[in-house]
């Protein structure tokens, strides 16, 4: 692949200009005059030393999450057009790529509609969606899908108000067209209302509101990540599961769930209204889909017996154009304003590279580059601003829906780098429907603890060495970092080391890593040596190595020392380690209102599920990992995997023991 190396000149094209002296050897004014002179000569047709092929060359920079750079280079290098070069610029994640594109350090990037929303909030006028990634099935469709209401022809539902007391069929709990869109629109029209009982958790108020609106429903899914609460909610609101194939389970798989299942629920199981997608209505009734002719119906009903219910209460036949509540835009490619007028070449090259990417050996990486075999890149004749695009799709208010929580999570951080990360997290979380939304506050560590205690903030994240501050201000931990199973510190020695030598052997550990120091202190305690952080030392040739289990290399000559000083193989690190660090935790004030607490746990848990290690949208925002070059462990630990509601299962170390090891007086 060709990599663009020319200096950015601030014009609409990049040029390699021959016979100019190096930039550092001339003044800016001299360089500008020289450049203008060369460009004027070029405009007059004057021949100079750069060959014509170079002059015609166009250069573009695509920003991708850093762990996709190699895949990007492979995919963008697969094109045949040698007159166009595409350089892959790595960003931390898509949130940073938006900044790099906006700041002209990259030209464009691949985006979801939610990323378009962030761009709209950042600098809408300076972004444009110029190509879309559509399905081969519907390459001419303006939007990825259209959320609709399907009813029986001749049913008494003549307005949205008539939905009160009817039987509803949904794709599933929390899903976009079957849950988020109808709740957003019905709430906007005053048909759906959150239950007013302030003692109920926010999520339950939303479920109770649905239970009050519809007499019976099929709404499968997980209402709460807590199994007991999930079962309790389904038992408390059984009408929400009454139309399902298995009302007692009310979970996937279910005959009456999903896009087509919601239609079956209406047609076969007594529902009055179904919330689903247009494309599945067409497939169910055997109607044409996109450019494809009518195919055999997947259902048995007559399409003439069903209609779309429009937002204004009017009806449309399913055999004609649908009236949708909201449309989800396609994924696509979005650029900054400097690409205006020079999209054409890039659009064609992207089509070619995308098609070649369908045969890429690593399908997972290709998918993360938004490359799928059943998709195709379609150029937009008129690139559109992200805000206008989302407004036309009626999707902006779906993203911005308040959700069941009526408060914000005030998140206090203690330095400017952490504040920047909190702000990025806030934007990413809001665009991905995580509620309640975050509000970021900047104070010192001690001031954050005091602010949470005084109800001037809701939450603060503390590392193990800061637990003492939390206790002083009567704060309690509600979520903890969890690590990979092999991310624990172990003590390693050669097999020929005898017990008498082991008890006095020197140590080798990273004295700059607090976790390694804690493990070394713990090892000393177990072999009867009292030491404190300031007086324990490491030597390069120490006989006992304190290292992470994931960094071990089994050469056959080493074994682990366990806490009782027995020996085990290197594979037994789960039961034989010296991990002695308390996990970084999310702290709140004690005796917090249950609804506020529920919101805090929900927002952080959702952020972890979406943005944690190997999460579905980790490429959108890396919750864990180096935030900025040289700044590690910002807010959360770089090596953490997710947040959990109970203490890290790997580290069962207690706070009293930790303080004793660290020589902290009680």
XYZ file of C-alpha atoms in Angstrom:
666
model
C 0.000 0.000 0.000
C 1.152 3.540 -0.711
C 1.408 5.718 2.341
C 0.912 9.457 1.920
C 4.056 11.224 3.147
C 3.698 14.745 1.745
C 3.374 17.752 4.031
C -0.159 19.011 4.563
C -0.290 22.342 2.694
C -3.776 23.496 3.675
C -5.220 23.192 0.163
C -7.929 20.868 -1.142
C -5.322 18.488 -2.583
C -1.933 17.227 -1.359
C 0.987 17.755 -3.712
C 4.587 16.588 -3.809
C 6.467 19.721 -4.903
C 9.929 19.153 -6.361
C 13.001 21.366 -5.914
C 11.731 23.237 -2.842
C 14.271 23.672 -0.035
C 13.480 21.896 3.268
C 10.810 23.726 5.292
C 13.019 24.098 8.325
C 15.608 26.049 6.283
C 13.272 28.796 5.019
C 10.999 31.311 6.682
C 7.228 30.761 6.565
C 6.798 33.810 4.296
C 9.474 32.637 1.905
C 7.962 29.139 1.826
C 4.484 30.557 1.105
C 5.769 32.780 -1.713
C 7.736 29.914 -3.220
C 4.761 27.586 -3.014
C 2.439 30.141 -4.591
C 4.911 30.668 -7.375
C 5.104 26.976 -8.112
C 1.325 26.585 -8.064
C 0.914 29.570 -10.389
C 3.445 28.068 -12.800
C 1.519 24.823 -12.589
C -1.730 26.633 -13.374
C -0.117 28.232 -16.447
C 0.915 24.830 -17.692
C 4.599 25.323 -16.983
C 6.456 22.021 -16.864
C 8.602 21.404 -13.799
C 10.448 18.437 -12.463
C 7.606 16.541 -10.665
C 6.224 13.868 -13.028
C 2.570 14.140 -14.161
C 1.590 10.931 -12.303
C 2.622 12.526 -9.003
C 0.720 15.736 -9.716
C -2.504 13.815 -10.317
C -2.157 11.804 -7.160
C -4.735 12.287 -4.390
C -3.961 11.518 -0.769
C -6.412 10.827 2.049
C -6.073 9.847 5.696
C -8.545 7.526 7.394
C -8.572 7.354 11.184
C -9.112 3.942 12.795
C -8.891 2.636 16.386
C -5.242 1.815 17.089
C -5.741 -1.950 17.281
C -7.211 -1.944 13.761
C -4.308 -0.185 12.054
C -2.794 -3.342 10.521
C -6.198 -4.475 9.234
C -6.775 -0.985 7.839
C -3.455 -0.996 5.994
C -4.213 -4.416 4.531
C -7.692 -3.390 3.391
C -6.763 0.031 2.040
C -3.720 -1.454 0.319
C -5.904 -3.838 -1.675
C -7.084 -1.170 -4.128
C -5.728 -1.037 -7.674
C -5.899 2.734 -8.228
C -2.299 3.878 -7.882
C -3.275 7.548 -8.212
C -4.956 7.514 -4.806
C -3.162 6.893 -1.534
C -4.945 6.229 1.744
C -2.970 6.428 4.967
C -4.282 4.711 8.099
C -3.981 7.068 11.076
C -4.363 5.315 14.446
C -6.495 6.855 17.167
C -7.216 5.492 20.622
C -10.805 4.767 19.576
C -13.550 6.300 17.448
C -14.102 9.096 19.947
C -10.499 10.216 19.472
C -10.802 9.700 15.714
C -13.647 12.231 15.682
C -11.267 14.755 17.229
C -8.444 13.872 14.832
C -10.740 14.282 11.830
C -12.058 17.558 13.217
C -8.499 18.831 13.822
C -7.333 17.813 10.308
C -4.936 15.157 11.542
C -7.106 12.733 9.564
C -9.615 13.287 6.770
C -12.358 10.734 7.354
C -13.467 7.686 9.338
C -16.064 4.904 9.430
C -19.012 5.677 11.706
C -22.250 4.422 13.237
C -25.249 6.780 13.494
C -24.354 7.253 17.167
C -20.906 8.553 16.147
C -22.678 10.957 13.784
C -24.591 12.226 16.817
C -21.340 12.969 18.674
C -20.021 14.771 15.568
C -23.248 16.786 15.381
C -22.752 17.856 19.004
C -19.054 18.655 18.400
C -18.973 20.685 15.193
C -21.865 19.709 12.952
C -21.091 22.161 10.131
C -17.606 20.752 9.635
C -18.560 17.080 9.151
C -20.299 15.382 6.253
C -21.423 11.804 5.600
C -20.311 11.103 2.008
C -20.727 7.322 1.589
C -22.906 4.720 3.284
C -22.528 1.027 4.021
C -25.791 -0.568 2.927
C -26.979 -4.137 2.515
C -26.903 -5.933 -0.827
C -30.551 -6.636 -0.133
C -31.556 -2.963 -0.023
C -28.820 -0.885 -1.679
C -31.312 1.810 -2.731
C -32.966 2.225 0.679
C -32.412 5.649 2.204
C -32.118 4.269 5.729
C -30.972 1.037 7.315
C -34.377 0.297 8.736
C -37.664 1.968 9.492
C -39.437 1.456 12.797
C -43.191 1.023 12.291
C -46.462 0.130 14.009
C -48.419 -2.673 12.378
C -52.148 -3.144 13.110
C -55.066 -5.121 11.707
C -57.113 -3.456 9.019
C -60.393 -2.305 10.517
C -59.137 -2.435 14.116
C -60.577 0.241 16.456
C -57.144 1.891 16.801
C -57.685 5.249 15.083
C -55.146 7.318 17.053
C -52.225 6.840 19.393
C -54.581 7.386 22.340
C -56.442 4.241 21.287
C -53.365 2.152 22.155
C -54.350 2.397 25.835
C -55.415 -1.053 27.040
C -54.459 -2.809 23.795
C -52.184 -5.846 23.365
C -48.650 -5.050 22.170
C -45.966 -7.114 20.453
C -42.317 -6.066 20.802
C -39.031 -7.300 19.359
C -37.528 -7.399 22.849
C -36.693 -5.417 25.969
C -34.231 -2.579 25.363
C -34.097 -3.087 21.595
C -34.311 -0.090 19.280
C -37.408 -0.505 17.077
C -39.343 -2.670 19.503
C -38.691 -0.729 22.692
C -36.647 2.489 22.492
C -38.422 3.975 19.480
C -42.017 3.340 20.651
C -41.277 4.492 24.199
C -39.549 7.644 22.885
C -42.394 8.521 20.503
C -45.272 7.525 22.788
C -43.714 9.480 25.639
C -43.316 12.482 23.324
C -47.052 12.345 22.557
C -47.995 11.892 26.207
C -49.344 8.355 25.686
C -46.621 6.591 27.678
C -45.811 7.877 31.158
C -43.270 6.753 33.686
C -45.024 5.545 36.810
C -44.983 8.335 39.380
C -44.143 6.139 42.393
C -40.829 7.637 43.638
C -40.041 4.543 45.710
C -39.686 2.345 42.620
C -36.326 1.885 40.875
C -36.203 3.869 37.626
C -36.171 0.808 35.360
C -39.200 -0.590 37.163
C -41.041 2.715 36.750
C -40.579 2.345 32.986
C -41.762 -1.265 33.008
C -44.737 -0.385 35.203
C -45.573 2.437 32.788
C -45.699 -0.076 29.942
C -47.707 -2.483 32.073
C -50.217 0.314 32.719
C -50.408 1.261 29.032
C -50.917 -2.200 27.508
C -53.240 -4.892 28.846
C -50.985 -7.680 27.566
C -47.645 -7.786 25.769
C -44.787 -9.946 24.646
C -41.630 -8.203 25.827
C -38.899 -10.818 26.220
C -35.389 -10.134 27.490
C -33.373 -9.464 30.615
C -35.042 -6.747 32.666
C -32.148 -6.665 35.133
C -28.616 -8.148 35.105
C -29.432 -9.462 38.581
C -31.175 -12.823 38.062
C -33.287 -12.493 41.184
C -34.482 -8.980 40.289
C -35.132 -10.071 36.689
C -37.379 -12.923 37.860
C -39.075 -10.680 40.409
C -39.946 -8.001 37.819
C -41.413 -10.540 35.403
C -43.461 -12.040 38.200
C -44.624 -8.588 39.325
C -45.684 -7.498 35.806
C -46.857 -10.756 34.206
C -48.964 -8.976 31.592
C -45.734 -7.853 29.881
C -45.018 -11.511 29.101
C -48.594 -12.793 28.644
C -48.437 -12.947 24.811
C -45.087 -14.745 24.672
C -44.677 -18.387 23.688
C -43.350 -19.117 27.178
C -44.708 -16.396 29.511
C -42.966 -17.870 32.557
C -39.513 -17.642 30.930
C -40.187 -14.483 28.889
C -36.762 -14.633 27.294
C -35.029 -15.580 24.064
C -35.577 -17.697 22.083
C -39.317 -17.116 21.818
C -41.568 -17.629 18.796
C -43.102 -14.204 19.294
C -39.910 -12.196 19.824
C -37.564 -10.533 17.344
C -38.476 -8.590 14.218
C -40.586 -11.308 12.594
C -41.722 -12.778 15.898
C -43.442 -9.495 16.792
C -45.468 -9.794 13.564
C -46.376 -13.414 14.403
C -47.469 -12.211 17.835
C -49.914 -9.832 16.132
C -51.106 -12.260 13.456
C -51.205 -15.530 15.387
C -51.398 -14.721 19.076
C -53.999 -12.020 19.544
C -51.846 -8.901 19.556
C -53.327 -5.539 18.528
C -50.136 -3.702 17.520
C -46.631 -4.832 16.583
C -43.496 -2.681 16.751
C -40.974 -3.892 14.173
C -39.113 -3.099 10.891
C -40.535 -2.542 7.402
C -38.213 -5.072 5.775
C -39.561 -7.880 7.979
C -43.144 -6.870 7.232
C -42.297 -7.243 3.527
C -40.647 -10.624 4.080
C -43.475 -11.909 6.256
C -46.139 -11.041 3.665
C -44.016 -11.963 0.618
C -43.690 -8.398 -0.695
C -40.716 -6.998 -2.690
C -37.625 -6.091 -0.658
C -35.471 -3.354 -2.146
C -34.625 -4.273 -5.726
C -35.583 -7.882 -5.125
C -38.934 -9.088 -6.480
C -41.603 -10.553 -4.244
C -40.504 -13.800 -2.614
C -42.520 -16.535 -0.900
C -44.028 -15.226 2.298
C -42.600 -16.443 5.598
C -46.050 -16.067 7.156
C -49.519 -17.215 6.165
C -51.523 -13.993 6.567
C -53.004 -11.871 3.793
C -51.217 -8.497 3.508
C -54.533 -6.834 2.600
C -55.701 -7.514 6.157
C -52.963 -5.369 7.790
C -51.965 -1.714 7.758
C -49.321 0.640 9.069
C -50.506 2.950 11.838
C -48.982 6.393 11.326
C -47.948 8.828 14.034
C -50.882 11.117 13.157
C -53.373 8.248 13.490
C -53.826 7.693 9.762
C -53.332 4.273 8.118
C -51.387 3.025 5.104
C -51.588 -0.354 3.351
C -48.557 -2.612 3.898
C -48.373 -3.050 0.115
C -47.425 0.623 -0.255
C -44.896 2.986 1.288
C -44.672 2.756 5.051
C -45.135 5.588 7.505
C -42.365 5.084 10.021
C -41.864 6.571 13.449
C -38.101 6.726 13.123
C -35.415 5.443 10.797
C -31.941 4.271 11.702
C -29.354 5.701 9.286
C -26.862 3.375 7.652
C -23.301 3.080 8.873
C -20.992 5.040 6.632
C -17.940 7.210 6.094
C -17.780 10.756 7.442
C -15.213 13.441 6.572
C -14.236 16.930 7.654
C -14.875 20.058 5.581
C -11.521 19.914 3.786
C -12.810 17.039 1.656
C -15.627 19.085 0.150
C -15.358 18.886 -3.603
C -12.906 15.991 -3.622
C -15.042 13.043 -2.563
C -15.352 11.367 -5.992
C -12.008 9.540 -6.161
C -12.196 8.502 -2.531
C -15.729 7.168 -2.935
C -14.671 4.890 -5.796
C -11.549 3.660 -4.014
C -13.542 2.882 -0.857
C -15.959 0.758 -2.887
C -13.055 -1.252 -4.290
C -11.248 -1.617 -0.963
C -14.489 -2.651 0.759
C -15.162 -5.400 -1.775
C -11.599 -6.689 -1.428
C -11.991 -6.591 2.349
C -14.748 -9.204 2.174
C -12.055 -11.841 1.559
C -9.817 -10.619 4.396
C -8.462 -13.542 6.385
C -9.439 -12.137 9.800
C -13.207 -11.745 9.550
C -13.454 -10.378 13.101
C -11.099 -7.483 12.348
C -12.863 -6.882 9.036
C -16.189 -6.689 10.860
C -14.730 -4.156 13.274
C -13.771 -2.131 10.194
C -17.514 -2.371 9.331
C -16.755 -4.754 6.442
C -19.352 -7.538 5.997
C -19.965 -9.858 3.064
C -23.641 -8.931 2.700
C -22.937 -5.169 2.620
C -21.860 -2.737 -0.080
C -20.544 0.858 -0.134
C -22.920 3.325 -1.790
C -21.737 6.849 -2.645
C -23.944 9.767 -1.655
C -24.409 12.246 -4.498
C -24.938 14.999 -1.965
C -22.938 14.538 1.259
C -25.010 15.503 4.267
C -24.250 17.086 7.647
C -24.661 14.557 10.469
C -27.245 16.653 12.322
C -29.419 17.034 9.237
C -29.045 13.348 8.469
C -30.212 12.310 11.940
C -33.043 14.840 11.926
C -34.358 13.597 8.582
C -34.294 10.071 9.977
C -36.123 11.191 13.152
C -33.334 9.376 14.937
C -31.847 12.270 16.862
C -34.522 12.224 19.559
C -34.244 8.419 19.837
C -30.548 8.770 20.724
C -31.262 11.695 23.041
C -34.181 10.049 24.841
C -33.977 10.662 28.582
C -34.688 7.071 29.575
C -36.271 6.187 32.910
C -33.713 8.121 34.968
C -34.537 11.730 35.785
C -31.182 12.694 37.292
C -27.542 12.809 36.211
C -24.607 10.916 37.694
C -22.251 13.605 38.994
C -18.799 12.075 38.569
C -15.966 13.758 40.476
C -12.384 13.372 39.190
C -9.162 14.815 40.525
C -6.986 15.968 37.598
C -7.354 17.510 34.151
C -6.443 14.306 32.271
C -9.141 12.440 34.195
C -11.570 15.267 33.446
C -10.865 14.910 29.710
C -11.467 11.175 29.900
C -14.667 11.685 31.887
C -15.947 14.108 29.233
C -15.187 11.653 26.422
C -16.876 8.892 28.416
C -19.895 11.156 28.936
C -20.287 11.803 25.189
C -19.766 8.164 24.203
C -22.144 6.882 26.867
C -24.918 9.328 26.004
C -24.715 8.520 22.279
C -25.059 4.808 23.111
C -28.212 5.270 25.250
C -26.477 4.830 28.619
C -28.582 6.561 31.252
C -28.522 8.359 33.586
C -26.056 10.578 31.769
C -22.755 11.543 33.346
C -21.788 15.021 34.523
C -18.061 15.566 35.138
C -16.689 17.611 38.052
C -13.052 18.504 38.821
C -11.770 18.715 42.395
C -8.840 17.392 44.401
C -8.959 13.821 45.705
C -9.913 14.943 49.199
C -12.412 17.485 47.859
C -14.068 14.821 45.687
C -14.600 12.602 48.721
C -16.013 15.551 50.648
C -18.269 16.552 47.717
C -19.746 13.047 47.527
C -20.265 13.032 51.286
C -22.096 16.408 51.130
C -24.258 15.466 48.126
C -22.402 17.915 45.867
C -21.317 14.950 43.736
C -22.566 11.376 43.428
C -19.555 9.220 42.710
C -15.771 9.058 42.835
C -13.336 6.328 41.785
C -10.571 5.459 44.249
C -7.572 3.154 44.031
C -6.555 0.895 46.879
C -4.257 3.497 48.443
C -7.198 5.944 48.557
C -9.667 3.663 50.348
C -8.657 5.307 53.613
C -9.903 8.683 52.302
C -13.205 7.078 51.362
C -13.644 5.624 54.842
C -12.847 8.953 56.465
C -15.725 10.543 54.549
C -18.146 7.658 55.128
C -18.197 6.452 51.515
C -18.873 2.896 50.393
C -17.808 0.970 47.293
C -20.556 -0.299 44.956
C -18.573 -1.462 41.902
C -15.101 -2.932 41.570
C -12.663 -3.466 38.745
C -12.251 -7.036 37.608
C -9.161 -8.345 35.849
C -8.260 -11.252 33.620
C -7.729 -14.503 35.494
C -3.957 -14.476 34.890
C -3.518 -10.827 35.885
C -2.278 -11.705 39.383
C 1.158 -11.428 40.943
C 2.946 -14.658 41.762
C 6.250 -15.619 43.355
C 8.480 -17.712 41.076
C 11.672 -19.600 41.941
C 13.848 -22.241 40.394
C 12.867 -25.737 41.454
C 16.237 -26.403 43.115
C 15.845 -23.580 45.682
C 15.547 -25.146 49.147
C 13.272 -23.927 51.940
C 16.040 -22.548 54.140
C 17.311 -20.399 51.254
C 13.810 -19.418 50.226
C 13.116 -17.852 53.618
C 15.988 -15.389 53.220
C 16.282 -15.122 49.423
C 16.476 -11.722 47.725
C 13.539 -10.477 45.656
C 13.261 -9.250 42.077
C 10.194 -7.102 41.349
C 9.189 -3.830 39.700
C 9.514 -1.331 42.530
C 7.655 1.283 40.438
C 4.501 -0.849 40.312
C 2.447 -0.549 43.548
C 0.821 -3.931 42.914
C 4.221 -5.608 42.588
C 5.389 -3.906 45.797
C 2.274 -5.101 47.645
C 2.835 -8.661 46.426
C 6.461 -8.513 47.586
C 5.338 -7.230 51.005
C 2.810 -10.067 51.231
C 5.464 -12.636 50.307
C 7.765 -11.296 52.998
C 4.967 -11.477 55.557
C 4.316 -15.128 54.729
C 7.966 -16.038 55.182
C 8.157 -14.149 58.491
C 9.939 -10.973 57.389
C 8.379 -7.669 58.480
C 8.804 -4.919 55.893
C 7.157 -1.669 54.818
C 6.894 -0.058 51.371
C 9.823 2.266 52.041
C 12.300 -0.399 53.139
C 11.642 -3.341 50.818
C 14.129 -3.572 47.970
C 14.481 -5.348 44.658
C 17.666 -6.690 43.095
C 18.166 -7.629 39.451
C 19.476 -11.061 40.357
C 16.954 -11.744 43.120
C 16.220 -15.452 43.542
C 12.462 -14.923 43.997
C 10.745 -13.162 41.102
C 7.486 -11.328 41.793
C 5.769 -11.107 38.403
C 2.346 -11.327 36.801
C 1.177 -14.812 35.937
C 0.357 -13.682 32.393
C 4.015 -12.778 31.847
C 5.347 -16.197 32.835
C 7.295 -18.267 30.349
C 7.459 -21.923 31.321
C 11.006 -23.199 30.752
C 10.460 -26.286 32.900
C 12.849 -25.127 35.630
C 10.528 -22.819 37.583
C 7.613 -23.230 39.944
C 5.291 -21.098 42.020
C 5.593 -20.489 45.751
C 2.192 -20.476 47.466
C 1.174 -18.535 50.564
C 1.917 -21.497 52.817
C 5.343 -21.716 51.094
C 4.412 -24.939 49.329
C 5.195 -25.335 45.609
C 2.942 -25.655 42.574
C 3.277 -25.586 38.804
C 3.089 -22.317 36.884
C -0.432 -23.168 35.710
C -1.817 -23.059 39.270
C -1.691 -19.257 39.647
C -5.389 -18.972 40.589
C -4.832 -20.797 43.881
C -1.180 -19.948 44.329
C -0.484 -16.219 44.141
C 0.446 -13.189 46.229
C -2.001 -10.658 44.823
C -2.417 -8.167 47.663
C -3.929 -5.046 46.124
C -7.491 -3.891 46.685
C -9.312 -3.341 43.381
C -9.983 0.172 42.153
C -13.614 0.864 43.061
C -16.551 3.192 42.459
C -17.530 4.886 45.733
C -20.765 6.613 46.761
C -21.973 8.095 50.042
C -23.562 5.690 52.467
C -27.348 5.773 52.952
C -27.793 6.965 49.353
C -31.345 7.122 47.961
C -32.052 3.760 46.313
C -33.084 5.290 42.970
C -29.895 7.351 42.735
C -27.827 4.311 43.701
C -29.621 2.178 41.118
C -28.854 4.789 38.454
C -25.161 4.961 39.353
C -24.748 1.194 39.266
C -26.711 1.006 36.017
C -24.744 3.717 34.183
C -21.315 2.402 35.188
C -22.295 -1.229 34.557
C -23.651 -0.340 31.115
C -20.487 1.625 30.306
C -18.442 -1.420 31.303
C -20.612 -3.755 29.214
C -20.318 -1.485 26.161
C -16.765 -0.147 26.461
C -14.856 -2.717 28.564
C -12.186 -5.075 27.239
C -13.484 -7.094 24.265
C -16.901 -5.429 24.595
C -19.083 -4.978 21.472
C -18.300 -1.269 21.163
C -14.829 -1.103 22.729
C -13.648 0.504 19.474
C -16.019 3.404 20.131
C -14.444 4.253 23.499
C -11.794 2.406 25.498
C -12.892 2.549 29.107
C -9.723 0.693 30.116
C -6.298 1.199 28.535
C -3.890 4.086 28.030
C -6.015 7.210 27.556
C -3.327 9.576 26.285
C 0.329 8.809 25.460
C 2.300 8.757 28.683
C -0.795 8.887 30.902
C -1.658 5.464 32.224
C -4.349 4.260 34.622
C -6.497 7.354 34.141
C -9.549 6.964 36.424
C -9.535 3.181 35.887
C -6.664 0.699 35.635
C -5.375 0.049 32.126
C -5.357 -3.701 32.751
C -8.920 -3.919 34.077
C -11.480 -5.846 32.025
C -14.848 -4.782 33.419
C -16.687 -3.455 36.463
C -18.513 -5.880 38.713
C -20.880 -5.435 41.621
C -18.917 -7.664 43.964
C -15.260 -7.550 44.895
C -12.750 -8.734 42.310
C -12.982 -12.531 42.346
C -9.230 -12.774 41.757
C -8.243 -10.511 44.633
C -10.003 -11.420 47.870
C -7.661 -9.305 49.934
C -9.338 -7.405 52.753
C -8.764 -3.779 53.632
C -7.496 -4.365 57.164
C -4.825 -6.764 55.970
C -3.900 -4.358 53.155
C -3.372 -1.500 55.634
C -1.252 -3.752 57.831
C 0.932 -4.718 54.872
C 1.343 -1.087 53.858
C 2.219 -0.162 57.474
C -0.782 2.167 57.677
C -1.811 2.746 61.283
C -5.502 2.287 62.052
